[in-house]
Each structure stands twice: as structure tokens, then as C-alpha cells.
Amino acid sequence: GMLGVGAGLLVAAGIGGGYWYWAGPTPRIIGVPLADLKEENLENGIPIVMYDCFNALESHLKEEGILRVSGENSRANELMDLYEAGKRPPLESEMPHTISTLMKKYLNKLNEPLMTFALYEEIISFQKSASKLSDSEWEEQATTLLRKLPERNLELFVSLLNFLCACNAHESDNKMSANNLGTVVTPSICYPEPNYPVGQMMSEIAVVAQLFATMITKNKKGKLSSLLL
């Protein structure tokens, strides 16, 4: 069946791609809706793959181009297979860019984006009106919007946001500004339904990236995440 041109473009942009597990047994971790993950596949309320990636990358935050530079694709796929088989590979021994590739692959393969299809248009309209808001209005509206996410999505988003802030704190070494981080993470966590107009989606990637960049900047010292959880 057709995935829709939008999905095709996303694959071309390095999103998704790889459907090796579709034909096999029911997936345990990869591609499983967050709400359906069993407790044994979570740690601190987030999927073990993401938890392990955040942990392993903590000692590599100064790595130049962290999250932007692609890692070894075949190795990231092997690691995904290990998680799917119920193993927990020691990611500390992997190359940092391979770990971030694994992280993006996990997010890309979720059944829907972390920010959900349902909230996509609201996210766009919030960002388009954001420049008119005072700091306190922005904070209030952003928190209200994010709290509409399902519980596990919100937990993972907050963990991701805190991780992005940790990366951004080392910008002088890793060259990853809030804008760069927003840009690299957006295609993996926020995109519309496959039948959405492609041209419009492409033009909105920058809008969403700007919102995430603002969130990274405003979450210094965990300010935004403390309001959310």
C-alpha cells in the first residue's frame, strides 16, 4: 500500500526507512505505541532504549555535531534488533553518533510521532502566535499544550527536552545551538498525518523547529520541565 508522499519524503530525509520487523512476531519494543509498552521495557517511566541512549550520551555531550552527525546505520539497526530480542546492549561501548542514530530510529519507528498527530496543528498555531506573548503567557500556554500529550509521551518529551538542554549547555564544544538541536530533532518527533499536504508540511518543519529551540532555551535549569511533571 502507499505510505503517502509525505512519508516517502520523510524516509528520504532520513526518517523511518527499514521495516525489517514488520513481518515477524508482534514487536515488543520497536514500533510499539508508548501506551502499550510493558513495564519491563520502561525505566524511569520512559522506554529503555531512550533511557539507555540518554545515559550513554551523557559522557559525550561535548562531541561535535552531537545528534546532527549520522552514526553507523547498520550498527544502529543491530542494536535495535538486540533490544527487540529482549537484550540490553551496553551502549557505553558504542560510538556516540551511533547512539544518537539509534535514538532517532527508535523515535522514527513509533506508530505516531512523539508529539502525536492530534496535537500537530495546535503546535503550529501556538508557535505562529508565540511572538505576541509575554514570557509568562508563553509559559502558561506552552505548558497547557504539552499537558495534552498522553502521560508516557509527556514523560519522554520532558526527558528529551532535558537531554537537549544538556547538549546545548556544551554548545561551545559541540557547536549545537538551540536552533540546531530543534532542527535535528523535529523530523523525528513532530510531523502530520501522511495525507497532509506535503508542501505545507515541508514549510512547517522550520516552524516546529523554532518552537523546540525556544523550549530548549526556556528550559534552562529545568524550568519548563518542572512545570510539566
Coordinates of N, CA, C and O in Angstrom, one line a residue, residues 58-221:
E58 N 25.5 10.9 28.0 CA 25.8 11.9 29.0 C 27.3 12.2 29.1 O 27.7 13.3 29.3
S59 N 28.1 11.2 28.8 CA 29.6 11.4 28.8 C 30.1 11.9 27.5 O 31.3 12.0 27.3
H60 N 29.2 12.1 26.5 CA 29.7 12.6 25.2 C 29.1 13.9 24.8 O 29.0 14.2 23.6
L61 N 28.6 14.7 25.7 CA 27.9 15.9 25.4 C 28.7 16.9 24.6 O 28.2 17.8 24.0
K62 N 30.1 16.8 24.7 CA 30.9 17.8 24.0 C 31.3 17.3 22.6 O 31.9 18.1 21.9
E63 N 30.8 16.2 22.2 CA 31.1 15.6 20.9 C 30.5 16.6 19.8 O 29.4 16.9 19.8
E64 N 31.4 17.0 18.9 CA 31.0 17.9 17.9 C 29.9 17.4 17.0 O 30.0 16.2 16.5
G65 N 28.8 18.1 16.8 CA 27.7 17.7 16.0 C 26.8 16.6 16.6 O 26.1 15.9 15.9
I66 N 26.8 16.6 17.9 CA 26.0 15.5 18.6 C 24.6 15.7 18.1 O 24.1 16.8 18.0
L67 N 23.9 14.6 17.8 CA 22.6 14.5 17.3 C 22.4 14.9 15.8 O 21.5 14.5 15.2
R68 N 23.4 15.6 15.3 CA 23.3 16.1 13.9 C 24.1 15.1 13.0 O 23.6 14.7 11.9
V69 N 25.3 14.7 13.4 CA 26.1 13.8 12.6 C 25.5 12.4 12.6 O 25.1 11.9 13.7
S70 N 25.4 11.7 11.4 CA 24.8 10.4 11.4 C 25.9 9.4 11.9 O 27.0 9.5 11.6
G71 N 25.4 8.4 12.6 CA 26.2 7.3 13.1 C 26.2 6.2 12.1 O 25.7 6.3 11.0
E72 N 26.7 5.0 12.6 CA 26.8 3.9 11.7 C 25.4 3.2 11.7 O 24.9 2.6 12.7
N73 N 24.7 3.3 10.5 CA 23.4 2.9 10.4 C 23.2 1.4 10.6 O 22.3 1.0 11.3
S74 N 24.1 0.6 10.1 CA 23.9 -0.9 10.2 C 24.1 -1.3 11.7 O 23.4 -2.2 12.2
R75 N 25.0 -0.6 12.4 CA 25.2 -0.9 13.8 C 24.0 -0.5 14.6 O 23.5 -1.2 15.5
A76 N 23.4 0.7 14.3 CA 22.2 1.1 15.0 C 21.1 0.1 14.8 O 20.3 -0.2 15.7
N77 N 21.0 -0.5 13.6 CA 19.9 -1.5 13.3 C 20.2 -2.8 14.1 O 19.3 -3.4 14.6
E78 N 21.5 -3.1 14.2 CA 21.8 -4.3 15.0 C 21.4 -4.1 16.5 O 20.9 -5.0 17.2
L79 N 21.7 -2.9 17.0 CA 21.3 -2.6 18.4 C 19.8 -2.6 18.6 O 19.3 -3.2 19.6
M80 N 19.1 -2.1 17.6 CA 17.6 -2.2 17.6 C 17.1 -3.7 17.7 O 16.2 -4.0 18.5
D81 N 17.8 -4.5 16.9 CA 17.4 -5.9 16.9 C 17.7 -6.5 18.3 O 16.9 -7.4 18.8
L82 N 18.8 -6.1 18.9 CA 19.1 -6.7 20.3 C 18.0 -6.3 21.3 O 17.5 -7.1 22.0
Y83 N 17.6 -5.0 21.3 CA 16.5 -4.6 22.2 C 15.2 -5.4 21.9 O 14.6 -5.8 22.8
E84 N 14.9 -5.5 20.6 CA 13.7 -6.2 20.2 C 13.7 -7.7 20.7 O 12.7 -8.2 21.0
A85 N 15.0 -8.2 20.7 CA 15.1 -9.6 21.2 C 15.1 -9.8 22.7 O 15.4 -10.8 23.2
G86 N 14.9 -8.6 23.4 CA 14.9 -8.7 24.8 C 16.2 -8.5 25.5 O 16.4 -8.7 26.7
K87 N 17.3 -8.2 24.7 CA 18.6 -7.9 25.3 C 18.7 -6.4 25.7 O 17.9 -5.6 25.2
R88 N 19.8 -6.1 26.4 CA 20.0 -4.7 26.7 C 21.5 -4.4 26.5 O 22.3 -4.5 27.4
P89 N 21.9 -4.1 25.2 CA 23.3 -4.0 24.9 C 23.9 -2.8 25.7 O 23.2 -1.8 25.9
P90 N 25.2 -2.9 26.1 CA 25.8 -1.9 26.8 C 26.2 -0.7 25.9 O 27.3 -0.8 25.2
L91 N 25.4 0.3 25.8 CA 25.6 1.4 24.8 C 26.9 2.2 25.1 O 27.4 2.9 24.2
E92 N 27.4 2.1 26.3 CA 28.6 2.9 26.7 C 29.8 2.6 25.7 O 30.6 3.4 25.5
S93 N 29.8 1.4 25.2 CA 30.9 1.0 24.3 C 30.7 1.3 22.9 O 31.5 1.1 22.0
E94 N 29.6 2.0 22.6 CA 29.3 2.3 21.2 C 29.8 3.7 20.8 O 29.9 4.6 21.7
M95 N 29.9 4.0 19.5 CA 30.3 5.4 19.1 C 29.1 6.3 19.4 O 28.0 6.0 19.2
P96 N 29.4 7.5 19.9 CA 28.3 8.4 20.3 C 27.3 8.7 19.1 O 26.1 8.7 19.4
H97 N 27.8 8.9 17.9 CA 26.9 9.2 16.8 C 26.0 8.0 16.5 O 24.9 8.2 16.0
T98 N 26.5 6.8 16.7 CA 25.7 5.6 16.5 C 24.6 5.6 17.6 O 23.4 5.2 17.2
I99 N 24.9 6.0 18.8 CA 23.9 6.0 19.8 C 22.7 7.0 19.5 O 21.6 6.7 19.6
S100 N 23.1 8.2 19.0 CA 22.1 9.2 18.6 C 21.3 8.7 17.4 O 20.1 9.0 17.3
T101 N 21.9 8.0 16.5 CA 21.2 7.4 15.4 C 20.2 6.4 15.9 O 19.0 6.4 15.4
L102 N 20.6 5.6 16.8 CA 19.7 4.6 17.4 C 18.5 5.3 18.0 O 17.3 4.9 17.9
M103 N 18.8 6.4 18.8 CA 17.7 7.1 19.4 C 16.7 7.7 18.4 O 15.5 7.6 18.6
K104 N 17.2 8.3 17.3 CA 16.3 8.8 16.3 C 15.5 7.7 15.6 O 14.3 7.9 15.3
K105 N 16.2 6.6 15.3 CA 15.5 5.5 14.7 C 14.3 5.0 15.6 O 13.3 4.7 15.1
Y106 N 14.6 4.9 16.9 CA 13.5 4.4 17.8 C 12.3 5.4 17.7 O 11.2 5.0 17.5
L107 N 12.6 6.7 17.7 CA 11.5 7.7 17.7 C 10.8 7.6 16.3 O 9.6 7.7 16.3
N108 N 11.6 7.5 15.2 CA 11.0 7.5 13.9 C 10.1 6.3 13.7 O 9.2 6.3 12.9
K109 N 10.3 5.2 14.4 CA 9.5 4.0 14.2 C 8.3 3.9 15.2 O 7.6 2.9 15.1
L110 N 8.1 4.9 16.0 CA 6.9 4.9 16.8 C 5.7 4.9 15.9 O 5.8 5.4 14.8
N111 N 4.6 4.3 16.4 CA 3.4 4.3 15.5 C 2.9 5.6 15.1 O 2.2 5.8 14.1
E112 N 3.1 6.6 16.0 CA 2.8 8.0 15.6 C 3.9 8.9 16.2 O 4.6 8.4 17.2
P113 N 4.1 10.1 15.8 CA 5.2 10.9 16.3 C 5.0 11.2 17.8 O 3.8 11.2 18.3
L114 N 6.1 11.4 18.5 CA 6.0 11.6 20.0 C 5.0 12.7 20.3 O 4.3 12.6 21.3
M115 N 5.0 13.8 19.5 CA 4.1 14.9 19.8 C 2.6 14.6 19.4 O 1.8 15.5 19.6
T116 N 2.4 13.5 18.8 CA 1.1 13.0 18.4 C 0.6 13.7 17.1 O 0.9 14.9 16.9
F117 N -0.2 13.0 16.3 CA -0.9 13.6 15.2 C -1.9 14.6 15.7 O -2.1 15.7 15.1
A118 N -2.6 14.2 16.7 CA -3.7 15.0 17.2 C -3.3 16.5 17.6 O -4.1 17.4 17.4
L119 N -2.1 16.6 18.1 CA -1.7 18.0 18.5 C -0.9 18.8 17.4 O -0.6 19.9 17.7
Y120 N -0.7 18.2 16.3 CA 0.2 18.8 15.3 C -0.3 20.2 14.9 O 0.5 21.2 15.0
E121 N -1.5 20.4 14.6 CA -2.0 21.7 14.1 C -2.0 22.7 15.2 O -1.7 23.9 15.0
E122 N -2.3 22.3 16.4 CA -2.3 23.2 17.6 C -0.8 23.6 17.9 O -0.6 24.8 18.2
I123 N 0.1 22.7 17.7 CA 1.5 23.1 17.9 C 1.9 24.2 16.9 O 2.6 25.2 17.3
I124 N 1.5 24.0 15.6 CA 1.9 25.0 14.6 C 1.2 26.4 14.9 O 1.9 27.4 14.9
S125 N -0.1 26.3 15.3 CA -0.7 27.6 15.5 C -0.2 28.3 16.8 O -0.1 29.5 16.9
F126 N 0.2 27.5 17.8 CA 0.8 28.1 19.0 C 2.1 28.8 18.6 O 2.3 30.0 19.0
Q127 N 3.0 28.2 17.9 CA 4.2 28.8 17.5 C 4.0 30.0 16.7 O 4.7 31.0 16.8
K128 N 3.0 30.0 15.8 CA 2.8 31.2 14.9 C 2.3 32.4 15.7 O 2.5 33.5 15.3
S129 N 1.7 32.1 16.9 CA 1.2 33.3 17.7 C 2.2 33.6 18.8 O 2.0 34.6 19.6
A130 N 3.3 32.8 19.0 CA 4.1 32.9 20.1 C 4.8 34.2 20.3 O 5.0 34.7 21.4
S131 N 5.2 34.9 19.2 CA 5.9 36.1 19.3 C 5.1 37.3 19.9 O 5.7 38.2 20.4
K132 N 3.8 37.1 19.9 CA 2.9 38.2 20.5 C 2.8 38.0 22.1 O 2.2 38.8 22.7
L133 N 3.3 36.9 22.6 CA 3.0 36.5 24.0 C 4.1 37.1 24.9 O 5.3 37.1 24.6
S134 N 3.7 37.5 26.1 CA 4.7 37.8 27.2 C 5.3 36.5 27.6 O 4.8 35.4 27.4
D135 N 6.4 36.5 28.4 CA 7.1 35.3 28.9 C 6.1 34.4 29.7 O 6.1 33.2 29.5
S136 N 5.4 35.1 30.5 CA 4.5 34.3 31.4 C 3.3 33.7 30.6 O 2.9 32.6 30.9
E137 N 2.8 34.4 29.6 CA 1.8 33.9 28.8 C 2.3 32.7 28.0 O 1.6 31.7 27.8
W138 N 3.5 32.9 27.4 CA 4.1 31.8 26.7 C 4.2 30.5 27.5 O 3.8 29.4 27.1
E139 N 4.7 30.7 28.7 CA 5.0 29.6 29.6 C 3.6 28.9 29.9 O 3.5 27.6 29.9
E140 N 2.6 29.7 30.2 CA 1.3 29.1 30.6 C 0.7 28.4 29.4 O 0.2 27.2 29.6
Q141 N 0.8 29.0 28.2 CA 0.2 28.3 27.0 C 1.0 27.1 26.6 O 0.4 26.1 26.2
A142 N 2.3 27.2 26.7 CA 3.1 26.0 26.3 C 2.9 24.8 27.2 O 2.7 23.7 26.8
T143 N 2.8 25.1 28.5 CA 2.5 24.1 29.5 C 1.1 23.4 29.3 O 1.0 22.2 29.3
T144 N 0.2 24.3 29.0 CA -1.2 23.8 28.7 C -1.2 22.9 27.5 O -1.8 21.8 27.5
L145 N -0.5 23.3 26.5 CA -0.4 22.5 25.3 C 0.3 21.2 25.5 O -0.2 20.1 25.2
L146 N 1.4 21.2 26.2 CA 2.2 20.0 26.4 C 1.5 19.0 27.3 O 1.6 17.8 27.2
R147 N 0.7 19.5 28.2 CA 0.0 18.7 29.1 C -1.2 17.9 28.4 O -1.8 17.0 29.0
K148 N -1.5 18.3 27.2 CA -2.5 17.5 26.4 C -1.9 16.2 25.9 O -2.6 15.3 25.4
L149 N -0.5 16.1 26.0 CA 0.1 14.8 25.5 C -0.3 13.7 26.4 O -0.5 13.9 27.6
P150 N -0.5 12.5 25.9 CA -0.7 11.3 26.8 C 0.5 11.2 27.8 O 1.6 11.7 27.5
E151 N 0.3 10.6 28.9 CA 1.2 10.6 30.0 C 2.6 10.2 29.6 O 3.6 10.8 29.9
R152 N 2.7 9.0 28.9 CA 4.0 8.5 28.6 C 4.7 9.3 27.5 O 5.9 9.5 27.5
N153 N 3.9 10.0 26.7 CA 4.5 10.9 25.7 C 5.1 12.1 26.4 O 6.2 12.5 26.0
L154 N 4.4 12.6 27.3 CA 4.9 13.8 28.1 C 6.1 13.4 28.8 O 7.1 14.2 28.8
E155 N 6.2 12.3 29.5 CA 7.4 11.9 30.3 C 8.6 11.8 29.3 O 9.7 12.3 29.7
L156 N 8.4 11.2 28.2 CA 9.5 11.0 27.3 C 9.9 12.4 26.7 O 11.1 12.7 26.5
F157 N 8.9 13.2 26.4 CA 9.2 14.6 25.8 C 10.1 15.4 26.9 O 11.0 16.0 26.5
V158 N 9.7 15.3 28.1 CA 10.4 16.1 29.1 C 11.8 15.5 29.3 O 12.8 16.3 29.4
S159 N 12.0 14.2 29.3 CA 13.4 13.6 29.3 C 14.2 14.1 28.1 O 15.4 14.4 28.2
L160 N 13.5 14.1 26.9 CA 14.2 14.5 25.7 C 14.6 16.0 25.8 O 15.7 16.4 25.5
L161 N 13.7 16.8 26.3 CA 14.0 18.2 26.4 C 15.1 18.5 27.4 O 16.0 19.3 27.1
N162 N 15.1 17.8 28.5 CA 16.2 18.0 29.4 C 17.6 17.5 28.8 O 18.6 18.1 29.0
F163 N 17.5 16.4 28.0 CA 18.7 16.0 27.3 C 19.2 17.0 26.3 O 20.4 17.3 26.3
L164 N 18.3 17.6 25.6 CA 18.7 18.6 24.6 C 19.3 19.8 25.3 O 20.2 20.4 24.8
C165 N 18.7 20.2 26.4 CA 19.3 21.3 27.2 C 20.7 21.0 27.7 O 21.6 21.8 27.6
A166 N 20.9 19.7 28.1 CA 22.3 19.3 28.5 C 23.2 19.4 27.3 O 24.4 19.9 27.5
C167 N 22.8 19.0 26.1 CA 23.6 19.2 24.9 C 23.9 20.7 24.6 O 25.1 21.0 24.4
N168 N 22.9 21.5 24.7 CA 23.0 22.9 24.5 C 24.0 23.6 25.4 O 24.6 24.6 25.1
A169 N 24.1 23.1 26.7 CA 24.9 23.7 27.7 C 26.4 23.6 27.2 O 27.3 24.3 27.7
H170 N 26.7 22.6 26.3 CA 28.1 22.5 25.8 C 28.2 23.0 24.4 O 29.1 22.5 23.6
E171 N 27.4 24.0 24.0 CA 27.4 24.5 22.7 C 28.8 24.9 22.2 O 29.2 24.7 21.0
S172 N 29.6 25.5 23.1 CA 30.9 26.0 22.6 C 31.8 24.8 22.1 O 32.7 25.0 21.3
D173 N 31.6 23.6 22.7 CA 32.3 22.4 22.2 C 31.6 21.7 21.0 O 32.2 21.4 20.0
N174 N 30.3 21.5 21.2 CA 29.6 20.6 20.3 C 29.0 21.4 19.1 O 28.5 20.7 18.2
K175 N 29.0 22.7 19.1 CA 28.5 23.5 18.1 C 27.0 23.3 17.8 O 26.5 23.6 16.8
M176 N 26.3 22.8 18.8 CA 24.9 22.6 18.7 C 24.1 23.7 19.4 O 23.8 23.6 20.6
S177 N 23.7 24.7 18.7 CA 22.8 25.8 19.3 C 21.4 25.2 19.5 O 21.1 24.1 19.0
A178 N 20.6 25.9 20.3 CA 19.2 25.5 20.4 C 18.5 25.4 19.1 O 17.7 24.4 18.9
N179 N 18.8 26.3 18.1 CA 18.2 26.2 16.8 C 18.7 24.9 16.1 O 17.8 24.2 15.5
N180 N 20.0 24.6 16.2 CA 20.5 23.3 15.5 C 19.8 22.1 16.1 O 19.4 21.2 15.4
L181 N 19.7 22.1 17.5 CA 19.0 21.0 18.1 C 17.6 20.8 17.8 O 17.1 19.7 17.5
G182 N 16.9 22.0 17.8 CA 15.5 22.0 17.4 C 15.3 21.4 16.0 O 14.4 20.6 15.7
T183 N 16.2 21.8 15.1 CA 16.1 21.4 13.7 C 16.4 19.9 13.5 O 15.7 19.3 12.7
V184 N 17.4 19.4 14.2 CA 17.7 17.9 14.0 C 16.6 17.0 14.7 O 16.4 15.9 14.2
V185 N 16.0 17.5 15.7 CA 15.0 16.6 16.4 C 13.6 16.6 15.8 O 12.9 15.6 15.9
T186 N 13.2 17.8 15.3 CA 11.9 17.9 14.8 C 11.4 16.8 13.9 O 10.3 16.3 14.1
P187 N 12.1 16.4 12.8 CA 11.6 15.4 11.9 C 11.3 14.1 12.6 O 10.5 13.3 12.0
S188 N 11.9 13.8 13.7 CA 11.7 12.5 14.4 C 10.6 12.6 15.4 O 10.1 11.5 15.8
I189 N 10.1 13.8 15.8 CA 9.1 13.8 16.9 C 7.8 14.6 16.6 O 6.9 14.5 17.3
C190 N 7.8 15.4 15.5 CA 6.6 16.2 15.2 C 6.4 16.3 13.7 O 7.1 17.0 13.0
Y191 N 5.4 15.6 13.2 CA 5.0 15.7 11.8 C 3.5 15.3 11.7 O 3.0 14.7 12.6
P192 N 2.9 15.7 10.6 CA 1.4 15.5 10.5 C 1.1 14.1 9.9 O 2.0 13.4 9.5
E193 N -0.2 13.8 9.8 CA -0.7 12.6 9.2 C -0.2 12.5 7.8 O 0.1 13.5 7.1
P194 N 0.0 11.2 7.3 CA 0.5 11.0 5.9 C -0.2 11.7 4.8 O 0.4 12.1 3.8
N195 N -1.5 12.0 5.0 CA -2.3 12.6 3.9 C -2.2 14.1 3.9 O -2.9 14.8 3.2
Y196 N -1.4 14.7 4.8 CA -1.3 16.1 4.9 C -0.6 16.7 3.7 O 0.3 16.0 3.2
P197 N -1.0 17.9 3.3 CA -0.3 18.5 2.1 C 1.3 18.6 2.3 O 1.7 19.2 3.2
V198 N 2.0 18.0 1.3 CA 3.4 17.8 1.5 C 4.2 19.2 1.6 O 5.0 19.4 2.4
G199 N 3.8 20.1 0.6 CA 4.4 21.4 0.6 C 4.3 22.1 1.9 O 5.2 22.8 2.4
Q200 N 3.1 22.0 2.5 CA 2.8 22.7 3.7 C 3.6 22.1 4.9 O 4.2 22.8 5.7
M201 N 3.7 20.7 4.9 CA 4.5 20.1 5.9 C 5.9 20.5 5.8 O 6.5 20.8 6.8
M202 N 6.5 20.6 4.6 CA 7.9 21.0 4.5 C 8.1 22.4 5.0 O 9.1 22.6 5.6
S203 N 7.2 23.3 4.7 CA 7.4 24.6 5.2 C 7.2 24.8 6.7 O 7.7 25.7 7.3
E204 N 6.5 23.8 7.3 CA 6.2 23.9 8.7 C 7.3 23.2 9.6 O 7.3 23.5 10.8
I205 N 8.2 22.5 9.0 CA 9.3 21.9 9.7 C 10.1 23.0 10.5 O 10.4 22.8 11.7
A206 N 10.3 24.1 9.8 CA 11.1 25.2 10.4 C 10.3 25.8 11.5 O 10.9 26.3 12.5
V207 N 9.0 25.9 11.4 CA 8.1 26.5 12.4 C 8.2 25.6 13.7 O 8.4 26.2 14.8
V208 N 8.1 24.3 13.6 CA 8.2 23.4 14.7 C 9.6 23.5 15.3 O 9.7 23.5 16.6
A209 N 10.6 23.5 14.5 CA 12.0 23.5 15.0 C 12.2 24.8 15.8 O 12.9 24.7 16.8
Q210 N 11.6 25.9 15.4 CA 11.8 27.1 16.2 C 11.1 27.0 17.5 O 11.6 27.5 18.5
L211 N 10.0 26.3 17.6 CA 9.3 26.1 18.9 C 10.2 25.3 19.8 O 10.3 25.7 21.0
F212 N 10.7 24.2 19.3 CA 11.6 23.4 20.1 C 12.8 24.2 20.6 O 13.3 24.0 21.7
A213 N 13.4 25.0 19.7 CA 14.5 25.8 20.0 C 14.2 26.7 21.2 O 14.9 26.8 22.2
T214 N 13.0 27.3 21.1 CA 12.5 28.2 22.2 C 12.4 27.4 23.5 O 12.8 27.9 24.6
M215 N 11.8 26.2 23.4 CA 11.6 25.4 24.6 C 13.0 25.0 25.2 O 13.1 25.0 26.5
I216 N 14.0 24.7 24.4 CA 15.3 24.4 24.9 C 15.9 25.6 25.7 O 16.3 25.5 26.8
T217 N 15.7 26.8 25.0 CA 16.3 28.0 25.6 C 15.5 28.3 27.0 O 16.2 28.7 27.9
K218 N 14.2 28.1 27.0 CA 13.4 28.5 28.2 C 13.5 27.4 29.2 O 13.0 27.6 30.3
N219 N 14.1 26.3 28.9 CA 14.1 25.2 29.9 C 15.5 25.2 30.7 O 15.8 24.2 31.3
K220 N 16.2 26.3 30.6 CA 17.5 26.3 31.3 C 17.2 26.0 32.8 O 16.2 26.5 33.3
K221 N 18.0 25.2 33.4 CA 17.9 24.8 34.8 C 16.5 24.0 35.0 O 16.0 24.0 36.1

